Short mmCIF file of C-alpha atoms in Angstrom, two decimals:
data_model
loop_
_atom_site.label_atom_id
_atom_site.label_comp_id
_atom_site.label_asym_id
_atom_site.label_seq_id
_atom_site.Cartn_x
_atom_site.Cartn_y
_atom_site.Cartn_z
CA TYR A 103 0.00 0.00 0.00
CA ASN A 104 2.74 2.45 0.97
CA LYS A 105 4.62 1.75 -2.26
CA PHE A 106 1.56 2.62 -4.32
CA CYS A 107 1.21 5.86 -2.37
CA PHE A 108 4.65 6.86 -3.66
CA TYR A 109 4.02 5.51 -7.18
CA ARG A 110 1.13 7.93 -7.63
CA TRP A 111 3.53 10.87 -7.21
CA MET A 112 5.74 9.49 -9.95
CA ALA A 113 2.71 8.94 -12.17
CA MET A 114 1.71 12.60 -11.81
CA ALA A 115 5.28 13.76 -12.48
CA ALA A 116 5.36 11.58 -15.62
CA LEU A 117 2.34 13.41 -17.07
CA GLY A 118 4.55 16.33 -18.00
CA GLN A 119 7.35 14.35 -19.65
CA GLU A 120 6.04 14.60 -23.21
CA GLU A 121 7.35 17.39 -25.41
CA ASP A 122 5.40 20.64 -25.02
CA ASP A 123 3.38 19.06 -22.24
CA ASP A 124 3.37 21.11 -19.06
CA ASP A 125 -0.15 20.40 -17.91
CA GLY A 126 0.27 18.95 -14.44
CA GLY A 127 -3.08 18.63 -12.73
CA PHE A 128 -4.91 17.37 -9.66
CA MET A 129 -4.43 14.20 -7.64
CA ALA A 130 -6.88 12.95 -5.01
CA ASP A 131 -6.88 10.07 -2.55
CA TYR A 132 -9.33 7.28 -3.28
CA ASP A 133 -11.13 8.15 -0.02
CA LEU A 134 -11.52 11.84 -0.89
CA PHE A 135 -15.12 12.44 -1.93
CA PRO A 136 -15.58 15.61 -4.01
CA ILE A 137 -18.25 18.21 -3.48
CA PRO A 138 -19.12 19.13 -7.10
CA SER A 139 -20.68 22.50 -6.32
CA SER A 140 -17.36 23.66 -4.87
CA ARG A 141 -14.88 21.78 -7.02
CA PRO A 142 -11.43 23.44 -7.26
CA PHE A 143 -11.23 22.95 -11.00
CA ILE A 144 -14.46 24.81 -11.73
CA ASN A 145 -12.49 27.38 -13.77
CA THR A 146 -10.23 24.78 -15.38
CA ARG A 147 -11.60 23.53 -18.68
CA ILE A 148 -10.32 20.24 -20.01
CA GLN A 149 -9.96 19.85 -23.77
CA GLN A 150 -8.54 16.66 -25.27
CA HIS A 151 -7.19 15.65 -21.84
CA ARG A 152 -5.33 18.95 -21.46
CA PHE A 153 -5.94 21.77 -19.00
CA VAL A 154 -6.78 24.89 -21.01
CA ASP A 155 -6.97 27.42 -18.18
CA GLU A 156 -4.61 28.03 -15.31
CA LEU A 157 -4.42 25.69 -12.35
CA PRO A 158 -5.13 27.18 -8.91
CA HIS A 159 -2.38 29.35 -7.43
CA ASP A 160 -0.78 29.79 -10.87
CA GLY A 161 0.25 26.14 -10.90
CA ARG A 162 2.20 26.39 -7.64
CA PHE A 163 2.12 23.06 -5.84
CA THR A 164 -0.76 23.18 -3.38
CA ILE A 165 -2.07 20.73 -0.82
CA TYR A 166 -5.69 21.28 0.20
CA ASP A 167 -5.70 19.22 3.40
CA SER A 168 -3.53 19.67 6.49
CA ALA A 169 -2.92 18.78 10.11
CA LYS A 170 -2.55 21.51 12.71
CA ASN A 171 0.92 23.04 12.36
CA ALA A 172 2.24 19.76 10.99
CA GLY A 173 2.05 20.28 7.23
CA GLY A 174 0.00 18.94 4.37
CA ILE A 175 -2.04 15.75 4.20
CA PRO A 176 -1.81 14.50 0.58
CA SER A 177 -5.52 13.81 0.05
CA LEU A 178 -6.01 16.49 -2.61
CA MET A 179 -3.22 18.30 -4.46
CA SER A 180 -2.61 20.32 -7.59
CA GLY A 181 0.35 21.73 -9.46
CA SER A 182 2.02 22.20 -12.81
CA ALA A 183 4.15 19.40 -14.26
CA ASP A 184 7.30 21.21 -13.12
CA GLU A 185 5.93 21.47 -9.62
CA TRP A 186 5.09 17.77 -9.52
CA ASN A 187 8.63 16.99 -10.65
CA ASN A 188 10.06 19.29 -8.00
CA MET A 189 8.01 17.55 -5.33
CA ILE A 190 8.98 14.02 -6.36
CA SER A 191 12.65 15.08 -6.34
CA ALA A 192 12.25 16.54 -2.86
CA ILE A 193 10.53 13.37 -1.67
CA VAL A 194 13.26 11.10 -3.05
CA ASN A 195 16.00 13.28 -1.56
CA LYS A 196 14.24 13.25 1.79
CA PHE A 197 14.80 9.51 2.06
CA GLU A 198 18.46 10.28 2.73
CA ASP A 199 17.48 12.03 5.96
CA PRO A 200 18.36 9.72 8.88
CA ASP A 201 15.76 11.50 11.02
CA LEU A 202 12.90 10.83 8.60
CA PRO A 203 9.92 9.79 10.77
CA THR A 204 8.29 6.38 10.44
CA TYR A 205 5.02 4.78 11.46
CA GLY A 206 5.07 1.12 12.39
CA GLY A 207 8.61 0.87 11.06
CA ARG A 208 7.64 2.29 7.66
CA THR A 209 7.64 5.74 6.22
CA THR A 210 4.65 7.10 4.31
CA ASP A 211 4.22 9.82 1.74
CA MET A 212 2.27 11.84 4.31
CA LEU A 213 5.15 11.68 6.80
CA VAL A 214 7.60 12.75 4.09
CA VAL A 215 5.38 15.65 3.01
CA MET A 216 4.99 16.78 6.61
CA SER A 217 8.73 16.49 7.15
CA LEU A 218 9.37 18.74 4.14
CA HIS A 219 7.01 21.31 5.62
CA LYS A 220 8.83 21.12 8.96
CA ASP A 221 12.17 21.73 7.22
CA SER A 222 10.93 24.74 5.28
CA PRO A 223 7.22 25.66 5.54
CA ASP A 224 7.04 27.84 2.41
CA ARG A 225 9.65 26.26 0.16
CA PHE A 226 8.00 23.15 -1.25
CA TYR A 227 4.24 23.75 -1.35
CA ASN A 228 1.30 25.93 -0.40
CA ILE A 229 -1.39 24.85 2.02
CA ASP A 230 -4.92 25.96 1.17
CA GLN A 231 -7.30 24.18 3.54
CA LYS A 232 -10.28 23.19 1.39
CA VAL A 233 -10.87 19.60 2.53
CA VAL A 234 -13.29 18.71 5.32
CA SER A 235 -12.07 16.01 7.67
CA GLY A 236 -14.38 13.02 7.69
CA ILE A 237 -14.76 13.08 11.46
CA LYS A 238 -16.02 16.67 11.41
CA SER A 239 -18.59 15.81 8.77
CA VAL A 240 -20.11 13.04 10.91
CA ASP A 241 -19.76 14.77 14.29
CA ASN A 242 -23.29 14.81 15.71
CA GLU A 243 -22.33 17.50 18.23
CA LEU A 244 -21.95 20.06 15.43
CA PRO A 245 -25.39 21.25 14.22
CA TRP A 246 -26.03 21.09 10.49
CA GLU A 247 -26.52 24.85 10.29
CA GLU A 248 -22.96 25.31 11.58
CA LYS A 249 -21.58 22.58 9.32
CA CYS A 250 -23.15 24.11 6.23
CA HIS A 251 -21.80 27.56 7.08
CA GLU A 252 -18.33 26.47 8.21
CA PHE A 253 -17.60 24.25 5.22
CA GLU A 254 -19.18 26.28 2.44
CA GLY A 255 -16.72 26.56 -0.41
CA PHE A 256 -14.75 23.45 0.53
CA TYR A 257 -13.78 20.99 -2.20
CA GLY A 258 -14.29 17.57 -0.66
CA ILE A 259 -14.56 15.33 2.40
CA HIS A 260 -11.70 13.03 3.39
CA PHE A 261 -13.03 9.80 4.89
CA SER A 262 -9.60 8.58 5.94
CA HIS A 263 -8.60 5.62 8.08
CA ASP A 264 -8.25 8.12 10.92
CA THR A 265 -11.92 9.04 10.48
CA LEU A 266 -12.87 5.43 11.12
CA VAL A 267 -10.62 5.11 14.18
CA ARG A 268 -11.75 8.38 15.77
CA GLY A 269 -15.38 7.70 14.92
CA LYS A 270 -15.21 4.42 16.84
CA GLN A 271 -13.53 6.15 19.78
CA LYS A 272 -16.32 8.76 19.88
CA GLY A 273 -19.01 6.10 19.62
CA ILE A 274 -20.22 7.45 16.26
CA PHE A 275 -19.39 4.21 14.44
CA PRO A 276 -19.82 0.64 15.68
CA GLU A 277 -16.63 -1.13 16.76
CA ASN A 278 -17.04 -3.78 14.05
CA MET A 279 -17.22 -1.27 11.18
CA GLU A 280 -14.77 -2.24 8.42
CA ALA A 281 -12.62 0.10 6.32
CA SER A 282 -14.50 -1.00 3.20
CA GLU A 283 -17.70 0.51 4.62
CA ARG A 284 -16.30 4.03 4.26
CA VAL A 285 -17.72 4.26 0.74
CA SER A 286 -21.31 3.76 1.85
CA LEU A 287 -20.67 6.00 4.85
CA ALA A 288 -19.41 8.81 2.65
CA THR A 289 -22.27 8.38 0.18
CA ASP A 290 -24.86 8.60 2.95
CA MET A 291 -23.10 11.66 4.37
CA LEU A 292 -23.12 13.47 1.02
CA LYS A 293 -26.81 12.71 0.56
CA THR A 294 -27.57 14.13 4.00
CA TRP A 295 -25.35 17.13 3.32
CA ALA A 296 -27.19 17.79 0.05
CA LYS A 297 -30.50 17.60 1.86
CA GLU A 298 -29.51 19.77 4.82
CA CYS A 299 -27.47 22.46 3.07
CA ASP A 300 -29.10 24.58 0.38
CA THR A 301 -25.70 25.24 -1.22
CA MET A 302 -25.04 21.50 -1.49
CA ARG A 303 -28.15 20.34 -3.30
CA ARG A 304 -26.21 19.51 -6.49
CA VAL A 305 -23.85 17.06 -4.77
CA ILE A 306 -26.12 14.03 -5.18
CA THR A 307 -28.51 13.86 -8.13
#
């Protein structure tokens, strides 16, 4: 799984390898569920698989999800081809750092991205928080009126593994809920969101 997380970066960097091809683009986690009415590429037309208009932030590499003061969470990202290449180079070089953090004896692309931010917060990428954490979206203590107002203009909801763990700890999800059930959970949440929030009625048709 961790290897594939790194392969996806190389795949995005490879998109700009063809001659006269400097498109770049967006990459999203498989558990990032988009909110169509607020999609980040609303001003980016695609013609023959090429981006015609400018990417957000003038193509500067941007991560739209983050942890408090810890750096970006790579659930939704965008950048030009050059920026993707710069990031993959920085990631590969970071593996030479003997202090690179690990989780369960392994490093992850998220830990590397956060480590880059710790080294130099403004050098490698922008952070533009436009992703709703999955746990916030299912938190029953937050009224829908507040949810709709607070998250208006966001791009998507990230139903990560952490959402499942924290949801069980809070008693929101049953203890026997499996990771594979996140899809149905997210679908139900988006339907409810569309029903409760006037600005979200186009999410589910």
